[in-house]
CSV table of C-alpha atoms and ligand atoms in Angstrom, one decimal:
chain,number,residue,atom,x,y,z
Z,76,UNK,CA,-12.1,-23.6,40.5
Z,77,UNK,CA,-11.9,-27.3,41.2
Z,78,UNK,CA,-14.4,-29.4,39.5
Z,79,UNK,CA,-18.2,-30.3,40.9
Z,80,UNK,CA,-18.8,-34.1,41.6
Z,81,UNK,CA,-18.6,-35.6,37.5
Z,82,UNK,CA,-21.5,-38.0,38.6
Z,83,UNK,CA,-23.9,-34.9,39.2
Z,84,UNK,CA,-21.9,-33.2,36.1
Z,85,UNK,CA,-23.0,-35.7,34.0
Z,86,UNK,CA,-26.6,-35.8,34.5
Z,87,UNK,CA,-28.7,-33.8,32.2
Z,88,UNK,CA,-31.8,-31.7,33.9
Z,89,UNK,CA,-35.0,-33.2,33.7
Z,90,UNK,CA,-36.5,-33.0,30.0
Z,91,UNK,CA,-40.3,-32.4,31.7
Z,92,UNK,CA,-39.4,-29.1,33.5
Z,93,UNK,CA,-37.4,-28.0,30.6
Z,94,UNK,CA,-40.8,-27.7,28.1
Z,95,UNK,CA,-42.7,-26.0,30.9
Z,96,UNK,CA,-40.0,-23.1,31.7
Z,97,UNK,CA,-40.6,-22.4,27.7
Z,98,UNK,CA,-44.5,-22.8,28.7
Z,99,UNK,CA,-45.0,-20.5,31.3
Z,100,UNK,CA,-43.4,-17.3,29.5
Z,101,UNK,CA,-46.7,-17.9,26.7
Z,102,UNK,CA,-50.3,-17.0,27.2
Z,103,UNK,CA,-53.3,-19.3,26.8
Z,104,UNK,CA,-51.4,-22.2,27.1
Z,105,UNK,CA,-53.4,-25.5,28.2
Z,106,UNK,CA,-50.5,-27.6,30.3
Z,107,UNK,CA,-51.3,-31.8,30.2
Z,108,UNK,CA,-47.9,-31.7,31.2
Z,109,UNK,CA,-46.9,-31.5,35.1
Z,110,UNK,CA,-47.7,-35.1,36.6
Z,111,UNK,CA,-49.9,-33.1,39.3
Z,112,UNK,CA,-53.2,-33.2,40.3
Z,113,UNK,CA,-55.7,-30.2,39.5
Z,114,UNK,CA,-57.6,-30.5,42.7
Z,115,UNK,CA,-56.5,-28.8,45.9
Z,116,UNK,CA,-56.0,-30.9,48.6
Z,117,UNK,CA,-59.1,-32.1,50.7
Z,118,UNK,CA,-60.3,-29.6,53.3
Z,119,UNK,CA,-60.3,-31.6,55.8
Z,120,UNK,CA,-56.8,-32.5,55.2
Z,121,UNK,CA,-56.1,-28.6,55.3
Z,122,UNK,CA,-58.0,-28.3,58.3
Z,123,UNK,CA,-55.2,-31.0,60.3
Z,124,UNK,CA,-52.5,-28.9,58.8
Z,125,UNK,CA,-53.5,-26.0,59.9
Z,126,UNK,CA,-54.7,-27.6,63.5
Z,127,UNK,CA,-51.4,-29.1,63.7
Z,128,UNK,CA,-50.2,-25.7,63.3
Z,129,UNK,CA,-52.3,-23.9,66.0
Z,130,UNK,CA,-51.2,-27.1,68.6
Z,131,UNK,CA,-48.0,-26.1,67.9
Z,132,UNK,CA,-46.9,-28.8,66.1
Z,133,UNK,CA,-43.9,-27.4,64.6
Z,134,UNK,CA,-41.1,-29.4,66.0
Z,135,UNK,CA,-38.9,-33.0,64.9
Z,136,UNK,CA,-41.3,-36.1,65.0
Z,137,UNK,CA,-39.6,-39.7,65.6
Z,138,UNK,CA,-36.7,-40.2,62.9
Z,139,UNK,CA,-39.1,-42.4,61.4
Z,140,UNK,CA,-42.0,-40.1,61.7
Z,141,UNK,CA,-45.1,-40.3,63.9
Z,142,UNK,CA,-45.9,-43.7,64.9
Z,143,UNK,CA,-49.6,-42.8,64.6
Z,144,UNK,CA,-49.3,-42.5,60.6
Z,145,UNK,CA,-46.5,-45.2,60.6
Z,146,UNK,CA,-49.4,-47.8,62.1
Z,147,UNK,CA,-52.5,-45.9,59.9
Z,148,UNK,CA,-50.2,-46.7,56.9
Z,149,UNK,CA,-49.5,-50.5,57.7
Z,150,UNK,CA,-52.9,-51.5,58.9
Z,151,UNK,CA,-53.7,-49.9,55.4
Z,152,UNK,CA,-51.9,-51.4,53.9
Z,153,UNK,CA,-52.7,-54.8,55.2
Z,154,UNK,CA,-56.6,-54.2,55.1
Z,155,UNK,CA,-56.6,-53.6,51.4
Z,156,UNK,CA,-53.4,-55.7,50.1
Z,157,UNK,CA,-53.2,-58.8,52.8
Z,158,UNK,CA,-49.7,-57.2,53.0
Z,159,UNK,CA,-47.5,-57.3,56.8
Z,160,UNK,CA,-45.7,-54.9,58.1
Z,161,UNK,CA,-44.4,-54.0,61.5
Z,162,UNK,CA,-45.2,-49.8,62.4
Z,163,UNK,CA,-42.3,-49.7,64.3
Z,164,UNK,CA,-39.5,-51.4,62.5
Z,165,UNK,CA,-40.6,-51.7,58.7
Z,166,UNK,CA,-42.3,-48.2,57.6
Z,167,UNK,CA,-40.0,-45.1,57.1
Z,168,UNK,CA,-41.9,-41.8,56.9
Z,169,UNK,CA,-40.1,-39.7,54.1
Z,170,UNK,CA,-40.5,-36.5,52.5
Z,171,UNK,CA,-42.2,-38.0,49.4
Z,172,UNK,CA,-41.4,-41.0,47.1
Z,173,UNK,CA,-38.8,-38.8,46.1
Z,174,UNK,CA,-36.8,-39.0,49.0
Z,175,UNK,CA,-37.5,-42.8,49.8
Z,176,UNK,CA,-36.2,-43.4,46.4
Z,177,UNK,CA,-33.0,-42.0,46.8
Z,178,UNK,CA,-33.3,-43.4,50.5
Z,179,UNK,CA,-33.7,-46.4,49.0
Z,180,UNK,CA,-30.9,-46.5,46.3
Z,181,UNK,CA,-28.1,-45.4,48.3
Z,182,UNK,CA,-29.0,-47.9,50.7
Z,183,UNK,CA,-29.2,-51.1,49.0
Z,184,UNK,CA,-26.0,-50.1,46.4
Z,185,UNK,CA,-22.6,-50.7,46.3
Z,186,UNK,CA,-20.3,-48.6,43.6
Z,187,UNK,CA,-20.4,-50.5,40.7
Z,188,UNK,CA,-24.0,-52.3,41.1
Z,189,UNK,CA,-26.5,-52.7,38.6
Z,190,UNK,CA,-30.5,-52.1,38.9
Z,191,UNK,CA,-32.9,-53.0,35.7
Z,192,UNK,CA,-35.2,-50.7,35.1
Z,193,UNK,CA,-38.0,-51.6,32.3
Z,194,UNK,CA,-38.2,-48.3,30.3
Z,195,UNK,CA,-40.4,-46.1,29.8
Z,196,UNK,CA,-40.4,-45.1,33.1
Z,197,UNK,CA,-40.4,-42.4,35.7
Z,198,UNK,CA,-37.3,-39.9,35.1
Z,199,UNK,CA,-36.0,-39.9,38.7
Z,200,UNK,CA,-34.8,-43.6,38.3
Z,201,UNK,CA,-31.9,-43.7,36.7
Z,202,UNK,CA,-30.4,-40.7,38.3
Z,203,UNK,CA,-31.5,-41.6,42.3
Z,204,UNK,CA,-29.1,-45.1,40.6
Z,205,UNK,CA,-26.6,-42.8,39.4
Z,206,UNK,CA,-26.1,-40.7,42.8
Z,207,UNK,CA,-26.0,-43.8,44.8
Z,208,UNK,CA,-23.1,-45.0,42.8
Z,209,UNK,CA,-24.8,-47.5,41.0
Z,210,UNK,CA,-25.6,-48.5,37.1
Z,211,UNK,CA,-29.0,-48.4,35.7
Z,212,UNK,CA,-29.7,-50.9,32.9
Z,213,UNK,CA,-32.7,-50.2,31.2
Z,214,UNK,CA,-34.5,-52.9,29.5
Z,215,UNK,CA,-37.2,-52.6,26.5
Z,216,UNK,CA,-41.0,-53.4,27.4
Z,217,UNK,CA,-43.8,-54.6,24.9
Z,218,UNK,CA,-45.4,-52.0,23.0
Z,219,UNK,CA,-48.4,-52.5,25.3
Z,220,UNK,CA,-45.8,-51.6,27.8
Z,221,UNK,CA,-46.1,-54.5,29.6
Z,222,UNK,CA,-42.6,-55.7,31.9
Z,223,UNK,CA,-41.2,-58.5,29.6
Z,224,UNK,CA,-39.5,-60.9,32.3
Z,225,UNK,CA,-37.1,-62.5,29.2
Z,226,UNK,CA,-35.6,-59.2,28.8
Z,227,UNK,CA,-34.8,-58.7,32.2
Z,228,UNK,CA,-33.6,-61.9,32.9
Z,229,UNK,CA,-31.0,-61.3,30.2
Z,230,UNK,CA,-30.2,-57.9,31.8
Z,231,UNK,CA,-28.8,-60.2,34.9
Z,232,UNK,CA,-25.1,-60.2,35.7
Z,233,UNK,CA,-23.6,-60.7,39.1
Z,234,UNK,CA,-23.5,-56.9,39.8
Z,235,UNK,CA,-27.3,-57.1,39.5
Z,236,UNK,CA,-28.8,-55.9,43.0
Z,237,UNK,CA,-32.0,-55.1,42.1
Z,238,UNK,CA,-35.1,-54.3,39.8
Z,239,UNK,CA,-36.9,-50.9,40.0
Z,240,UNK,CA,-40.1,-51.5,38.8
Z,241,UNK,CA,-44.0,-49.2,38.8
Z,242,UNK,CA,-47.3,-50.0,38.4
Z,243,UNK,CA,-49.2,-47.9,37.4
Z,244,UNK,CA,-46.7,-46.4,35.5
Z,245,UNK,CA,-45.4,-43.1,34.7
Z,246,UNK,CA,-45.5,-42.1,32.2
Z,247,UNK,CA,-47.6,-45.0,30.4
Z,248,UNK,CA,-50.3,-45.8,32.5
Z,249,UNK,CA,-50.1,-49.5,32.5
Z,250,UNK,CA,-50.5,-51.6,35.2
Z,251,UNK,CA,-48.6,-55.1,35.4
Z,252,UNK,CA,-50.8,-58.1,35.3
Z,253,UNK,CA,-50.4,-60.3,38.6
Z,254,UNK,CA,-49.2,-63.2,36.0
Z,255,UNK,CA,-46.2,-60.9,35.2
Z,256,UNK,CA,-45.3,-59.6,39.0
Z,257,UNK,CA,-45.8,-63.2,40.0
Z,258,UNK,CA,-43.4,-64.2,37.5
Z,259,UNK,CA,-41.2,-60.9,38.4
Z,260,UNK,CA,-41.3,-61.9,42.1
Z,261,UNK,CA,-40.0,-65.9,41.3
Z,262,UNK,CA,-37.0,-64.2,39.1
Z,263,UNK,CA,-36.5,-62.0,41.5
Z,264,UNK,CA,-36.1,-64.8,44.0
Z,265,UNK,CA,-34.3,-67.3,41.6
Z,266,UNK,CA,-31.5,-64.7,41.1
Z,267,UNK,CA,-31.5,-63.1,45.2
Z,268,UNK,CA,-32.7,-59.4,43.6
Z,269,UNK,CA,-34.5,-57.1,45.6
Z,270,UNK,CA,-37.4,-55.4,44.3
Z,271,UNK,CA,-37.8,-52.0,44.2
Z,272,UNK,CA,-42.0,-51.4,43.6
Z,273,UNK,CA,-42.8,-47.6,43.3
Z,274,UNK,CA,-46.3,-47.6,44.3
Z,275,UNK,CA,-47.3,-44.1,44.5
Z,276,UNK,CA,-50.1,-44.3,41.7
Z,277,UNK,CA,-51.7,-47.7,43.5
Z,278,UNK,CA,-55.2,-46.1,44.2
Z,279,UNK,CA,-54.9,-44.6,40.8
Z,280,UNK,CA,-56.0,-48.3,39.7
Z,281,UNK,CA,-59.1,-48.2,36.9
Z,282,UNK,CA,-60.1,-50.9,35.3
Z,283,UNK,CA,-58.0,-53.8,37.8
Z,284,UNK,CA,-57.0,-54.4,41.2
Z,285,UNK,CA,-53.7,-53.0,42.2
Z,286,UNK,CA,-51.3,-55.9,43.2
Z,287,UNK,CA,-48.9,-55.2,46.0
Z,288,UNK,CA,-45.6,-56.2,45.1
Z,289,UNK,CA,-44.9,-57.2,48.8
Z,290,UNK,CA,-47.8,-59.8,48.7
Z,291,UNK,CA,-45.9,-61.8,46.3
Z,292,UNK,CA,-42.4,-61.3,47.3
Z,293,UNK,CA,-42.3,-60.4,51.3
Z,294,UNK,CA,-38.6,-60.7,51.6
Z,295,UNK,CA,-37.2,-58.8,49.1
Z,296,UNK,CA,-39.8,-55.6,48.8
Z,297,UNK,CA,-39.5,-52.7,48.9
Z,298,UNK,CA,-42.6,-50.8,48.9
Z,299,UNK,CA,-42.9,-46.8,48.1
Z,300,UNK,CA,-45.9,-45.0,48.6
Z,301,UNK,CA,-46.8,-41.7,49.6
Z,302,UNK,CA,-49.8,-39.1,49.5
Z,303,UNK,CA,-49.0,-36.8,46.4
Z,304,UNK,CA,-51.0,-38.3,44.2
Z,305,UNK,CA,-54.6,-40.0,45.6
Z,306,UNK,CA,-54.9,-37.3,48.5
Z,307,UNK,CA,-53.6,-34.6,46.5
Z,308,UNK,CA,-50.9,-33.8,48.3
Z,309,UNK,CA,-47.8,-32.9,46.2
Z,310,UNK,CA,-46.7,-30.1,48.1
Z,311,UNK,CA,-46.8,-31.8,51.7
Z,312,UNK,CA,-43.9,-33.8,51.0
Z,313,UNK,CA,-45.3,-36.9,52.5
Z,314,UNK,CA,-44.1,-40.5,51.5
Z,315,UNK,CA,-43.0,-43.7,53.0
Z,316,UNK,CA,-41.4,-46.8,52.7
Z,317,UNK,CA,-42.2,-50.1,53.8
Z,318,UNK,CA,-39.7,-53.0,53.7
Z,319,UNK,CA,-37.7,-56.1,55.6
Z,320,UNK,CA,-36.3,-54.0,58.7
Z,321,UNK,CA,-32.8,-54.9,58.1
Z,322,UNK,CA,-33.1,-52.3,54.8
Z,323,UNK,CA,-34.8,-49.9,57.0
Z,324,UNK,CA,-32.3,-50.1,59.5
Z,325,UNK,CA,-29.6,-49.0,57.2
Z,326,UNK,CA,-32.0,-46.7,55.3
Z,327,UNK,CA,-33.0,-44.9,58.7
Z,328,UNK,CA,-29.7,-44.0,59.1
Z,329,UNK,CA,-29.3,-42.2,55.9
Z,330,UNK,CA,-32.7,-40.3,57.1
Z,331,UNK,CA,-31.7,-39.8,60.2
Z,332,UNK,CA,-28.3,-37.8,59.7
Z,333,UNK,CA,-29.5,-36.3,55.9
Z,334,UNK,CA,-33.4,-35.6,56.7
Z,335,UNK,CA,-34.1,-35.8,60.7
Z,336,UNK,CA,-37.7,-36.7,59.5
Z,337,UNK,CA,-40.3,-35.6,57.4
Z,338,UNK,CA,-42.5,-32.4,58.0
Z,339,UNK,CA,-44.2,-32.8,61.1
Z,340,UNK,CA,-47.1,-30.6,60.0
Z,341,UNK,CA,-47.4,-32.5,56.8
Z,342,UNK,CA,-47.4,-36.1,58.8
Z,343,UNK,CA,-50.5,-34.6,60.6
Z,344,UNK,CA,-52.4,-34.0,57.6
Z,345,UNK,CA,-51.3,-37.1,56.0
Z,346,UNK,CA,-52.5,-39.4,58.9
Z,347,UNK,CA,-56.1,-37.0,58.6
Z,348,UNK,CA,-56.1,-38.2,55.2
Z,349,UNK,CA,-55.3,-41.9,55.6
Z,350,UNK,CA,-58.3,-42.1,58.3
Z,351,UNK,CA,-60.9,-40.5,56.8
Z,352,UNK,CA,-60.5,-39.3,53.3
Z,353,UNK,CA,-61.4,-42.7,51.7
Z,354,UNK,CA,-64.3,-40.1,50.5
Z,355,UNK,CA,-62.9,-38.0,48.7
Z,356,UNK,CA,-60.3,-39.9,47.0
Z,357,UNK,CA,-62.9,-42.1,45.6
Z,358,UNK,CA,-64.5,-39.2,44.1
Z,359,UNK,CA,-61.4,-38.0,42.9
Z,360,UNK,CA,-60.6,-41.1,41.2
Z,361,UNK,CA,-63.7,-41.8,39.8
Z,362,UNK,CA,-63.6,-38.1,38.1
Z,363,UNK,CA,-59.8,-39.0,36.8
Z,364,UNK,CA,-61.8,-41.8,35.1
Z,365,UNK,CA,-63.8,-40.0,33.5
Z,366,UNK,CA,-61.7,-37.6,32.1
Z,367,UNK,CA,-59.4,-40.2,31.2
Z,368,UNK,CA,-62.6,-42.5,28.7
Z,369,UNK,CA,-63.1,-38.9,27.6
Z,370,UNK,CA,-59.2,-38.2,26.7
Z,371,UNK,CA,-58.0,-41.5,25.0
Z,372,UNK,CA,-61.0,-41.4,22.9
Z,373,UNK,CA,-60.1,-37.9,21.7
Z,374,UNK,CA,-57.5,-38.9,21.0
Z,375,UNK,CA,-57.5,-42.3,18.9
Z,376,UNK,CA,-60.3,-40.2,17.1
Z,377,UNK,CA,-57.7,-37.8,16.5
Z,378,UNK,CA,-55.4,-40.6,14.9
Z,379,UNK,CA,-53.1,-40.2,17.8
Z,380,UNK,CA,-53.1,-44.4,18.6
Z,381,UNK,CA,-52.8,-44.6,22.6
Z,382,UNK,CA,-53.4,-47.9,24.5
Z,383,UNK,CA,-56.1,-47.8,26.8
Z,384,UNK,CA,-53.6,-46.6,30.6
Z,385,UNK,CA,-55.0,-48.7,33.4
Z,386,UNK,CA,-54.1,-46.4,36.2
Z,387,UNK,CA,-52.5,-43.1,37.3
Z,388,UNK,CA,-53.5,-39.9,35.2
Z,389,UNK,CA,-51.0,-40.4,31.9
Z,390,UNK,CA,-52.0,-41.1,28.3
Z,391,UNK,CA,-49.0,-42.1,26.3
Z,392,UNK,CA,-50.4,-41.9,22.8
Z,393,UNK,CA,-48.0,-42.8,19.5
Z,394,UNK,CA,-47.6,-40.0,17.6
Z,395,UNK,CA,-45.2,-41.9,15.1
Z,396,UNK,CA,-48.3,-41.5,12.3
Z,397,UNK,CA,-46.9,-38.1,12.2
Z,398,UNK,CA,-43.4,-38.3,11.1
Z,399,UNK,CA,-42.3,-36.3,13.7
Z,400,UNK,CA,-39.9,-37.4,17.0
Z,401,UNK,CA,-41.2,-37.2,20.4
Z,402,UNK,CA,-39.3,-34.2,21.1
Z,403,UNK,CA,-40.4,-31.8,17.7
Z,404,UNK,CA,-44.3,-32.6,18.1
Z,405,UNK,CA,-43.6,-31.5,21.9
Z,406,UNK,CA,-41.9,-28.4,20.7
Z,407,UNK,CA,-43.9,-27.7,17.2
Z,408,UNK,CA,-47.4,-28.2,19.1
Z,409,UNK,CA,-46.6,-25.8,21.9
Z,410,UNK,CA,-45.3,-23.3,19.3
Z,411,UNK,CA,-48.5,-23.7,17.1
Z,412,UNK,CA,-51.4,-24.7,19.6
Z,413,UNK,CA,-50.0,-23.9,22.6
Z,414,UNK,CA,-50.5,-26.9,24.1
Z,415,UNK,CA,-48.2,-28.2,26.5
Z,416,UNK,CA,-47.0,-32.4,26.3
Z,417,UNK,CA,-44.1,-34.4,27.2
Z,418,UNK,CA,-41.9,-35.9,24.4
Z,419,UNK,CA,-41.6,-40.0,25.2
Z,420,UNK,CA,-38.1,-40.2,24.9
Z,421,UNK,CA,-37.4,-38.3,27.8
Z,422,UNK,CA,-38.6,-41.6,30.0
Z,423,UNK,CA,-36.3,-43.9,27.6
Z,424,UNK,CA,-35.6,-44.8,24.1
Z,425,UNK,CA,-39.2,-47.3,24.4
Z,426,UNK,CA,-40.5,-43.6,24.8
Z,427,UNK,CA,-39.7,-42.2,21.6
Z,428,UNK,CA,-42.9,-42.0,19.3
Z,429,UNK,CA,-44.7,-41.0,21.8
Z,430,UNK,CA,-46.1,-38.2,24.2
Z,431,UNK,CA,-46.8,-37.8,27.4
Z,432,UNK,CA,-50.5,-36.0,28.5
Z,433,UNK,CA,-51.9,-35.7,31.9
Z,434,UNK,CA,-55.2,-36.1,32.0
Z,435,UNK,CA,-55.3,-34.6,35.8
Z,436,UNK,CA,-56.8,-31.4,34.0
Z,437,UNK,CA,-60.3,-30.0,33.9
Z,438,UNK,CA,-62.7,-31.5,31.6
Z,439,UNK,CA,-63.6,-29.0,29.1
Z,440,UNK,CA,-59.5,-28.0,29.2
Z,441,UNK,CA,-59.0,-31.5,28.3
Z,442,UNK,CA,-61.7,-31.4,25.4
Z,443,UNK,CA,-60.1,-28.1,24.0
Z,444,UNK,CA,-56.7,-29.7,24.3
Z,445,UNK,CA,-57.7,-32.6,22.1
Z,446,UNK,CA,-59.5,-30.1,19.6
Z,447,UNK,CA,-56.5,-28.0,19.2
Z,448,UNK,CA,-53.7,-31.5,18.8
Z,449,UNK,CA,-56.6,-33.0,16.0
Z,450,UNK,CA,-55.6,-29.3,13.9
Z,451,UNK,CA,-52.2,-29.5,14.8
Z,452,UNK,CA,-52.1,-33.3,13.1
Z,453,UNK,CA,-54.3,-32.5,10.4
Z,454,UNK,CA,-51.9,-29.5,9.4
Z,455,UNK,CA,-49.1,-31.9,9.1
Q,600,PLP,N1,-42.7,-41.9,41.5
Q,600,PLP,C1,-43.4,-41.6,40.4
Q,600,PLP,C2,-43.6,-42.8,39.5
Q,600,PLP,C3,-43.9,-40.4,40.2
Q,600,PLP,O1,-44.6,-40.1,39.0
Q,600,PLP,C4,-43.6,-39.3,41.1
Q,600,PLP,C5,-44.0,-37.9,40.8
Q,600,PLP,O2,-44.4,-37.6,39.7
Q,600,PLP,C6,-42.8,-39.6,42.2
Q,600,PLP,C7,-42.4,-40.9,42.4
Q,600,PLP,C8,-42.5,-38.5,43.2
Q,600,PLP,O3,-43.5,-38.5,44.2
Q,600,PLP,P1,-43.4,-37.6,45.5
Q,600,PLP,O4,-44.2,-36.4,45.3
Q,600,PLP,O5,-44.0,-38.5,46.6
Q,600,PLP,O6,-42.0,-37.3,45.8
């Protein structure tokens, strides 16, 4: 047979769903694994889906999905970030951040063009990069996982096109000061990049204010969000983009020959969520919190070091006091305490040394999970 496309060939699965196929064929396993969250997605929310339904709702929407969500998202946006977009011309309804990332990549890249990525970072990036032709050139960030501007500015080179950037991060936690995505945004303009923000986790936001990359650098962002996170919505398939609508001109015409548009069901409950679930995602929020004071101090009392996260549901503790690499205390904790984590360097070598632990888990799970990692350290 003739050979598959090399680019695909060449890109290894993803090292999170690897550790949970070996998870789910063992009992009594407690997963802080899947970036997911535990809660079921507000009835309310449901209740549009499934009115949407009974209205018979089941055909295409717009190419760039109802204009109803498209203007619930930008005023949204604009009441709580001072941010402008226009409904009609600059916000893309996609199936998840997913697709607006790939959306995204093939659309700004040309074969052969670079985008810096600070590493650790979420594992789509570099391949969405990859498929769209282009290079990814990951650059180190400080151990408090801050973005270190020097480093990318050396990362620069004229097939530089862009900076993929996300705050809160995956799998770290941190959120970017506004000193450092100010200084990101005058870089980015110094050196005619586009910015790529990933915003999915920006409600996820704990102890500061999220800053929306478009409010410093209007031109050149390009803002991803989405619903699968906050509202609890993974399975919907709900995202979007917002950007300059000379990007989503091009980008719309991806969508529209590869996607048609997003779940029309799905848009229904997102927009039910966007106008009146401020509710429950507060709650929701407030409860990740909690469970995430709880976690980190299990475990730094547990001699696992981890950095306070700001935002999303990740702790990203060291685990270098151990000895072990990222990927054998993933493997020999599992085996022994059946607890399920994701090694660091699968997000990039700034990843090794550490683990990944979602703290979007129950409570007293998240208690028993720290219990049983304190005797899997002690027996080393
Ligand atoms: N971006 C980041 C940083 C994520 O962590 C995830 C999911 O884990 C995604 C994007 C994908 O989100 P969606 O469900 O909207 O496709």
């Amino acid at each position: 047979m003739k050979p598959l496309n090399p680019i695909v060939a060449a890109c290894p699965p993803s090292g999170i769903r690897r550790f949970f196929d070996i998870a789910a064929t063992m009992d009594n396993v407690i997963s802080l694994g899947v970036g997911e969250p535990d809660y079921v997605t507000p009835w309310h929310v449901r209740e549009a889906g499934i009115y949407a339904l009974e209205q018979g709702f089941t055909t295409y929407t717009s190419n760039a999905g109802l204009l109803e969500l498209r203007s619930a998202i930008v005023d949204d946006l604009s009441r709580r970030y001072s941010v402008t977009f226009d409904a009609v011309s600059e916000c893309l309804i996609t199936s998840g951040v997913s697709q607006g990332l790939d959306l995204v990549m093939r659309t700004l890249l040309d074969v052969g063009d670079e985008v810096i990525i600070p590493e650790p970072c979420y594992v789509a990036y570099g391949p969405c990069v990859t498929f769209a032709g282009g290079t990814p050139v990951y650059v180190p960030s400080s151990p408090a996982f801050e973005i270190l501007i020097d480093e990318i500015e050396r990362a620069i080179t004229p097939r530089t096109k862009a900076i993929l950037v996300s705050s809160p991060s995956n799998p770290t936690g941190a959120i970017q000061p506004r000193a450092v995505l100010e200084a990101l945004a005058d870089l980015a303009e110094r050196h005619d990049l586009y910015l790529v923000s990933d915003e999915i986790y920006e409600r996820l936001s704990y102890d500061a204010p999220h800053t929306c990359m478009a409010s410093l650098a209007p031109s050149r962002s390009i803002v991803l969000g989405g619903f699968s996170k906050a509202h609890a919505m993974t399975g919907w398939r709900v995202g979007f983009v917002c950007a300059p609508a000379f990007i989503l001109d091009l980008a719309g015409r991806i969508h529209q020959y590869t996607m048609l548009c997003a779940p029309h069901v799905s848009q229904a409950a997102a927009l039910e969520g966007l106008r009146s679930g401020d509710a429950q995602v507060a709650e929701m929020v407030s409860d990740y919190d909690r469970r995430r004071r709880l976690f980190v101090k299990g475990l730094n009392s547990i001699g696992l070091t981890c950095h306070e996260p700001q935002g999303a549901f990740y702790a990203f503790p060291s685990i270098r006091s151990t000895g072990l690499d990222s990927e054998t205390f993933a493997e020999r904790l599992l085996q022994a305490e059946r607890v399920a984590v994701v090694p660091g360097s699968v997000f990039g070598p700034g990843g090794e040394g550490h683990v990944r632990c979602s703290y979007a888990t129950a409570l007293p799970l998240l208690e028993e999970a720290v219990k049983r990692m304190g005797r899997f350290v002690d027996s080393l």
